[in-house]
Amino acid sequence: MAAELYELHIAAGKDQEYLERWPGDTDLLGVLRFAQEYAGALKGDSFQKAAVLRMQLAEWLRRAADPFQLAAIDDARTGHLKWEEIALKLGYISRSGRPNPGSAKNLRDRLYVAVNGEPGDRRQPQVAHLIDRREAERRRAEARFIEAGEARYAEVDAVARALLDRYEAEEILIDPDDDGFWWEELADAVDDRQGPADRARLVVYVGAVIRQTYAYAKRTNQEPASTDRSRNLLEKAAAISGNGPTPAAG
């Protein structure tokens, strides 16, 4: 998601000085702040796409923090910090102005289930609701992903095979320092399709090799492909994988 946000801003702002403030793909909170601060630099579809990526990244960060907060609460309890004190530190205050230890305990239970729980865990109504909601969200997202993948599988498969053919023909720009990881993953995905989920994931690997190729082309001011045939193929692969138009060199 961070890389996709960066590519959207690169495409829209090529010579903009603000791009020098990009925090790097590994600083995800910094990426989220950057993307929000400079959201107005994007227009049209890029603006909408970036908003969706920011939304997804924020949700991922929120969920990624759950194990850390759970561990911190458990360590605080191991250090003999009372529930009333934890509630006070977390801002769980009752109408009377006193800390609410029950809210702190409920938070710990919700975090535990979010990190370790199973759909069969029904110890508290609010915990059961959290599990059901997250499981339902996961199933809906997976179903949408597989349905979309099945609908365009034939097209994606043909593009993936053509990409591999042009890669072997050395018509696609390759970073000499790259180990070819994503190309190997794409080749494996083309050859190993056990079910609908595997077929749907093929587009993920197409997108990965496209992003890698375009990124290296931008860094080195080169064309991403050496022939019109391969350039057209890259454009088609970019379109079906959601990576936008081919970036122009120079």
mmCIF file of C-alpha atoms in Angstrom:
data_model
loop_
_atom_site.group_PDB
_atom_site.id
_atom_site.type_symbol
_atom_site.label_atom_id
_atom_site.label_comp_id
_atom_site.label_asym_id
_atom_site.label_seq_id
_atom_site.Cartn_x
_atom_site.Cartn_y
_atom_site.Cartn_z
ATOM 1 C CA MET A 1 0.000 0.000 0.000
ATOM 2 C CA ALA A 2 2.836 2.391 0.816
ATOM 3 C CA ALA A 3 4.495 1.710 -2.536
ATOM 4 C CA GLU A 4 1.219 2.249 -4.390
ATOM 5 C CA LEU A 5 0.686 5.595 -2.643
ATOM 6 C CA TYR A 6 4.203 6.672 -3.568
ATOM 7 C CA GLU A 7 3.661 5.739 -7.215
ATOM 8 C CA LEU A 8 0.435 7.766 -7.331
ATOM 9 C CA HIS A 9 2.263 10.844 -6.056
ATOM 10 C CA ILE A 10 5.220 10.249 -8.368
ATOM 11 C CA ALA A 11 2.879 10.067 -11.367
ATOM 12 C CA ALA A 12 1.031 13.224 -10.352
ATOM 13 C CA GLY A 13 3.840 15.320 -8.980
ATOM 14 C CA LYS A 14 7.008 14.291 -10.846
ATOM 15 C CA ASP A 15 8.979 17.491 -10.183
ATOM 16 C CA GLN A 16 7.222 18.550 -6.977
ATOM 17 C CA GLU A 17 9.604 19.300 -4.111
ATOM 18 C CA TYR A 18 7.204 17.776 -1.568
ATOM 19 C CA LEU A 19 8.132 14.302 -2.837
ATOM 20 C CA GLU A 20 11.513 14.751 -1.169
ATOM 21 C CA ARG A 21 9.680 14.493 2.162
ATOM 22 C CA TRP A 22 8.496 10.935 1.469
ATOM 23 C CA PRO A 23 9.301 9.054 4.697
ATOM 24 C CA GLY A 24 10.095 5.699 3.048
ATOM 25 C CA ASP A 25 7.946 2.598 2.649
ATOM 26 C CA THR A 26 8.922 1.149 6.041
ATOM 27 C CA ASP A 27 7.634 4.154 8.067
ATOM 28 C CA LEU A 28 3.964 3.346 7.601
ATOM 29 C CA LEU A 29 2.639 5.906 10.056
ATOM 30 C CA GLY A 30 4.816 8.514 8.349
ATOM 31 C CA VAL A 31 3.460 7.392 4.975
ATOM 32 C CA LEU A 32 -0.100 7.836 6.257
ATOM 33 C CA ARG A 33 0.667 11.351 7.511
ATOM 34 C CA PHE A 34 2.395 12.257 4.247
ATOM 35 C CA ALA A 35 -0.439 10.905 2.109
ATOM 36 C CA GLN A 36 -3.033 12.808 4.114
ATOM 37 C CA GLU A 37 -1.063 16.058 4.122
ATOM 38 C CA TYR A 38 -0.552 15.998 0.353
ATOM 39 C CA ALA A 39 -3.852 14.376 -0.638
ATOM 40 C CA GLY A 40 -4.766 17.549 -2.528
ATOM 41 C CA ALA A 41 -1.849 17.049 -4.919
ATOM 42 C CA LEU A 42 -3.775 14.202 -6.560
ATOM 43 C CA LYS A 43 -6.756 14.600 -8.865
ATOM 44 C CA GLY A 44 -9.563 12.455 -10.239
ATOM 45 C CA ASP A 45 -9.113 8.692 -10.040
ATOM 46 C CA SER A 46 -5.718 9.067 -8.361
ATOM 47 C CA PHE A 47 -7.280 11.101 -5.544
ATOM 48 C CA GLN A 48 -9.950 8.449 -4.976
ATOM 49 C CA LYS A 49 -7.504 5.563 -5.218
ATOM 50 C CA ALA A 50 -5.160 7.230 -2.701
ATOM 51 C CA ALA A 51 -8.064 7.834 -0.308
ATOM 52 C CA VAL A 52 -8.924 4.124 -0.407
ATOM 53 C CA LEU A 53 -5.290 3.173 0.171
ATOM 54 C CA ARG A 54 -5.094 5.583 3.140
ATOM 55 C CA MET A 55 -8.238 4.041 4.571
ATOM 56 C CA GLN A 56 -6.851 0.517 4.212
ATOM 57 C CA LEU A 57 -3.459 1.480 5.601
ATOM 58 C CA ALA A 58 -5.031 3.169 8.646
ATOM 59 C CA GLU A 59 -7.106 0.053 9.333
ATOM 60 C CA TRP A 60 -4.062 -2.181 8.933
ATOM 61 C CA LEU A 61 -2.057 -0.021 11.347
ATOM 62 C CA ARG A 62 -4.884 -0.043 13.878
ATOM 63 C CA ARG A 63 -5.127 -3.814 13.810
ATOM 64 C CA ALA A 64 -1.353 -4.223 13.758
ATOM 65 C CA ALA A 65 -1.183 -2.281 17.041
ATOM 66 C CA ASP A 66 -3.509 -4.716 18.858
ATOM 67 C CA PRO A 67 -0.804 -7.254 19.848
ATOM 68 C CA PHE A 68 1.417 -4.476 21.199
ATOM 69 C CA GLN A 69 -1.313 -2.924 23.341
ATOM 70 C CA LEU A 70 -2.321 -6.358 24.634
ATOM 71 C CA ALA A 71 1.275 -7.135 25.614
ATOM 72 C CA ALA A 72 1.639 -3.712 27.263
ATOM 73 C CA ILE A 73 -1.515 -4.194 29.356
ATOM 74 C CA ASP A 74 -0.415 -7.686 30.404
ATOM 75 C CA ASP A 75 3.041 -6.398 31.318
ATOM 76 C CA ALA A 76 1.462 -3.600 33.338
ATOM 77 C CA ARG A 77 -0.616 -6.170 35.198
ATOM 78 C CA THR A 78 2.462 -8.343 35.732
ATOM 79 C CA GLY A 79 4.069 -5.243 37.218
ATOM 80 C CA HIS A 80 1.133 -5.088 39.673
ATOM 81 C CA LEU A 81 -0.550 -2.038 38.134
ATOM 82 C CA LYS A 82 -4.180 -2.059 39.246
ATOM 83 C CA TRP A 83 -7.065 -2.013 36.794
ATOM 84 C CA GLU A 84 -8.141 1.360 38.167
ATOM 85 C CA GLU A 85 -4.716 2.795 37.311
ATOM 86 C CA ILE A 86 -4.763 1.268 33.829
ATOM 87 C CA ALA A 87 -8.250 2.717 33.243
ATOM 88 C CA LEU A 88 -7.002 6.136 34.343
ATOM 89 C CA LYS A 89 -4.007 5.984 31.985
ATOM 90 C CA LEU A 90 -6.253 4.920 29.098
ATOM 91 C CA GLY A 91 -8.813 7.635 29.788
ATOM 92 C CA TYR A 92 -11.657 5.324 30.827
ATOM 93 C CA ILE A 93 -13.403 7.675 33.230
ATOM 94 C CA SER A 94 -16.959 7.350 34.532
ATOM 95 C CA ARG A 95 -19.463 10.202 34.679
ATOM 96 C CA SER A 96 -18.544 10.713 38.307
ATOM 97 C CA GLY A 97 -14.944 11.359 37.251
ATOM 98 C CA ARG A 98 -13.556 8.115 38.615
ATOM 99 C CA PRO A 99 -11.567 5.542 36.586
ATOM 100 C CA ASN A 100 -13.646 2.650 35.219
ATOM 101 C CA PRO A 101 -11.693 -0.601 35.689
ATOM 102 C CA GLY A 102 -14.416 -2.637 33.951
ATOM 103 C CA SER A 103 -13.806 -0.801 30.672
ATOM 104 C CA ALA A 104 -10.081 -1.490 30.919
ATOM 105 C CA LYS A 105 -10.742 -5.191 31.542
ATOM 106 C CA ASN A 106 -13.144 -5.325 28.590
ATOM 107 C CA LEU A 107 -10.501 -3.725 26.369
ATOM 108 C CA ARG A 108 -8.008 -6.388 27.390
ATOM 109 C CA ASP A 109 -10.540 -9.136 26.619
ATOM 110 C CA ARG A 110 -11.328 -7.658 23.205
ATOM 111 C CA LEU A 111 -7.639 -7.335 22.393
ATOM 112 C CA TYR A 112 -6.948 -10.906 23.459
ATOM 113 C CA VAL A 113 -9.665 -12.280 21.213
ATOM 114 C CA ALA A 114 -8.637 -10.012 18.328
ATOM 115 C CA VAL A 115 -5.083 -11.362 18.584
ATOM 116 C CA ASN A 116 -5.586 -14.945 19.760
ATOM 117 C CA GLY A 117 -9.296 -15.711 19.726
ATOM 118 C CA GLU A 118 -11.199 -18.190 17.598
ATOM 119 C CA PRO A 119 -14.729 -17.857 16.155
ATOM 120 C CA GLY A 120 -15.965 -20.306 18.807
ATOM 121 C CA ASP A 121 -14.918 -18.049 21.695
ATOM 122 C CA ARG A 122 -18.100 -16.566 23.194
ATOM 123 C CA ARG A 123 -17.099 -15.503 26.691
ATOM 124 C CA GLN A 124 -18.587 -12.001 26.462
ATOM 125 C CA PRO A 125 -21.267 -10.583 24.123
ATOM 126 C CA GLN A 126 -19.091 -7.700 22.955
ATOM 127 C CA VAL A 127 -16.214 -10.103 22.287
ATOM 128 C CA ALA A 128 -18.461 -12.469 20.321
ATOM 129 C CA HIS A 129 -19.733 -9.530 18.272
ATOM 130 C CA LEU A 130 -16.178 -8.447 17.488
ATOM 131 C CA ILE A 131 -15.230 -11.949 16.333
ATOM 132 C CA ASP A 132 -18.343 -12.336 14.191
ATOM 133 C CA ARG A 133 -17.878 -8.911 12.606
ATOM 134 C CA ARG A 134 -14.231 -9.466 11.727
ATOM 135 C CA GLU A 135 -14.869 -12.977 10.444
ATOM 136 C CA ALA A 136 -17.751 -11.737 8.302
ATOM 137 C CA GLU A 137 -15.587 -8.916 6.930
ATOM 138 C CA ARG A 138 -12.845 -11.379 6.113
ATOM 139 C CA ARG A 139 -15.237 -13.749 4.320
ATOM 140 C CA ARG A 140 -16.845 -10.929 2.319
ATOM 141 C CA ALA A 141 -13.475 -9.516 1.277
ATOM 142 C CA GLU A 142 -12.208 -12.951 0.267
ATOM 143 C CA ALA A 143 -15.379 -13.715 -1.682
ATOM 144 C CA ARG A 144 -15.165 -10.403 -3.552
ATOM 145 C CA PHE A 145 -11.502 -10.999 -4.315
ATOM 146 C CA ILE A 146 -12.135 -14.525 -5.640
ATOM 147 C CA GLU A 147 -15.226 -13.482 -7.621
ATOM 148 C CA ALA A 148 -13.311 -10.674 -9.304
ATOM 149 C CA GLY A 149 -10.379 -12.993 -9.987
ATOM 150 C CA GLU A 150 -12.553 -15.666 -11.566
ATOM 151 C CA ALA A 151 -14.291 -13.124 -13.790
ATOM 152 C CA ARG A 152 -11.047 -11.960 -15.374
ATOM 153 C CA TYR A 153 -8.868 -15.039 -14.896
ATOM 154 C CA ALA A 154 -8.551 -15.897 -18.598
ATOM 155 C CA GLU A 155 -7.369 -12.377 -19.415
ATOM 156 C CA VAL A 156 -4.953 -12.213 -16.463
ATOM 157 C CA ASP A 157 -3.531 -15.654 -17.266
ATOM 158 C CA ALA A 158 -2.896 -14.683 -20.894
ATOM 159 C CA VAL A 159 -1.181 -11.446 -19.842
ATOM 160 C CA ALA A 160 0.899 -13.215 -17.205
ATOM 161 C CA ARG A 161 2.154 -15.787 -19.733
ATOM 162 C CA ALA A 162 2.920 -13.055 -22.252
ATOM 163 C CA LEU A 163 4.848 -11.087 -19.610
ATOM 164 C CA LEU A 164 6.955 -14.126 -18.775
ATOM 165 C CA ASP A 165 7.614 -14.706 -22.493
ATOM 166 C CA ARG A 166 8.791 -11.091 -23.007
ATOM 167 C CA TYR A 167 10.824 -11.279 -19.786
ATOM 168 C CA GLU A 168 12.646 -14.352 -21.079
ATOM 169 C CA ALA A 169 13.192 -12.534 -24.393
ATOM 170 C CA GLU A 170 14.860 -9.705 -22.406
ATOM 171 C CA GLU A 171 12.487 -7.099 -23.825
ATOM 172 C CA ILE A 172 11.389 -5.873 -20.387
ATOM 173 C CA LEU A 173 13.654 -3.611 -18.336
ATOM 174 C CA ILE A 174 15.264 -5.482 -15.453
ATOM 175 C CA ASP A 175 17.132 -4.094 -12.469
ATOM 176 C CA PRO A 176 20.525 -5.885 -12.559
ATOM 177 C CA ASP A 177 20.628 -5.806 -8.755
ATOM 178 C CA ASP A 178 17.242 -7.497 -8.413
ATOM 179 C CA ASP A 179 17.152 -11.232 -7.680
ATOM 180 C CA GLY A 180 14.097 -11.857 -9.880
ATOM 181 C CA PHE A 181 11.935 -12.809 -6.898
ATOM 182 C CA TRP A 182 8.610 -11.472 -8.213
ATOM 183 C CA TRP A 183 9.184 -12.905 -11.675
ATOM 184 C CA GLU A 184 9.789 -16.321 -10.109
ATOM 185 C CA GLU A 185 6.633 -15.916 -8.033
ATOM 186 C CA LEU A 186 4.681 -15.030 -11.165
ATOM 187 C CA ALA A 187 6.023 -18.094 -12.987
ATOM 188 C CA ASP A 188 5.067 -20.334 -10.053
ATOM 189 C CA ALA A 189 1.599 -18.770 -9.858
ATOM 190 C CA VAL A 190 1.000 -19.409 -13.565
ATOM 191 C CA ASP A 191 1.993 -23.068 -13.225
ATOM 192 C CA ASP A 192 0.346 -23.772 -9.842
ATOM 193 C CA ARG A 193 -3.375 -22.962 -9.802
ATOM 194 C CA GLN A 194 -5.117 -25.327 -7.394
ATOM 195 C CA GLY A 195 -8.372 -23.456 -6.957
ATOM 196 C CA PRO A 196 -10.305 -20.181 -7.277
ATOM 197 C CA ALA A 197 -8.242 -18.445 -4.574
ATOM 198 C CA ASP A 198 -4.979 -19.330 -6.338
ATOM 199 C CA ARG A 199 -6.341 -18.111 -9.664
ATOM 200 C CA ALA A 200 -7.473 -14.853 -8.085
ATOM 201 C CA ARG A 201 -4.010 -14.224 -6.603
ATOM 202 C CA LEU A 202 -2.385 -14.367 -10.038
ATOM 203 C CA VAL A 203 -3.228 -10.678 -10.537
ATOM 204 C CA VAL A 204 -1.257 -9.848 -7.371
ATOM 205 C CA TYR A 205 1.951 -11.152 -8.930
ATOM 206 C CA VAL A 206 1.236 -9.426 -12.232
ATOM 207 C CA GLY A 207 0.894 -6.183 -10.297
ATOM 208 C CA ALA A 208 4.128 -6.814 -8.411
ATOM 209 C CA VAL A 209 6.286 -7.238 -11.527
ATOM 210 C CA ILE A 210 4.629 -4.205 -13.127
ATOM 211 C CA ARG A 211 5.310 -1.970 -10.101
ATOM 212 C CA GLN A 212 8.888 -3.222 -9.919
ATOM 213 C CA THR A 213 9.497 -2.592 -13.626
ATOM 214 C CA TYR A 214 7.965 0.884 -13.603
ATOM 215 C CA ALA A 215 9.785 1.892 -10.431
ATOM 216 C CA TYR A 216 13.175 0.939 -11.873
ATOM 217 C CA ALA A 217 12.350 2.698 -15.153
ATOM 218 C CA LYS A 218 11.572 5.904 -13.248
ATOM 219 C CA ARG A 219 14.695 5.709 -11.107
ATOM 220 C CA THR A 220 16.968 5.232 -14.103
ATOM 221 C CA ASN A 221 15.069 7.379 -16.645
ATOM 222 C CA GLN A 222 14.691 4.458 -19.063
ATOM 223 C CA GLU A 223 11.837 2.984 -21.059
ATOM 224 C CA PRO A 224 10.263 0.017 -19.235
ATOM 225 C CA ALA A 225 10.390 -2.108 -22.401
ATOM 226 C CA SER A 226 12.538 -2.180 -25.526
ATOM 227 C CA THR A 227 9.814 -2.953 -28.098
ATOM 228 C CA ASP A 228 6.371 -1.558 -28.885
ATOM 229 C CA ARG A 229 4.903 -5.003 -28.383
ATOM 230 C CA SER A 230 6.260 -5.266 -24.857
ATOM 231 C CA ARG A 231 5.382 -1.674 -23.996
ATOM 232 C CA ASN A 232 1.785 -2.318 -25.040
ATOM 233 C CA LEU A 233 1.788 -5.502 -22.986
ATOM 234 C CA LEU A 234 3.006 -3.625 -19.913
ATOM 235 C CA GLU A 235 0.238 -1.059 -20.379
ATOM 236 C CA LYS A 236 -2.365 -3.827 -20.548
ATOM 237 C CA ALA A 237 -0.898 -5.571 -17.487
ATOM 238 C CA ALA A 238 -0.894 -2.268 -15.596
ATOM 239 C CA ALA A 239 -4.556 -1.728 -16.442
ATOM 240 C CA ILE A 240 -5.787 -5.131 -15.309
ATOM 241 C CA SER A 241 -3.697 -5.067 -12.117
ATOM 242 C CA GLY A 242 -4.781 -1.550 -11.156
ATOM 243 C CA ASN A 243 -1.348 0.038 -11.460
ATOM 244 C CA GLY A 244 -2.316 2.878 -13.778
ATOM 245 C CA PRO A 245 -0.811 4.005 -17.080
ATOM 246 C CA THR A 246 2.706 3.377 -18.228
ATOM 247 C CA PRO A 247 5.025 6.084 -16.871
ATOM 248 C CA ALA A 248 6.914 7.982 -19.537
ATOM 249 C CA ALA A 249 10.674 7.994 -19.389
ATOM 250 C CA GLY A 250 12.423 11.352 -19.260
#
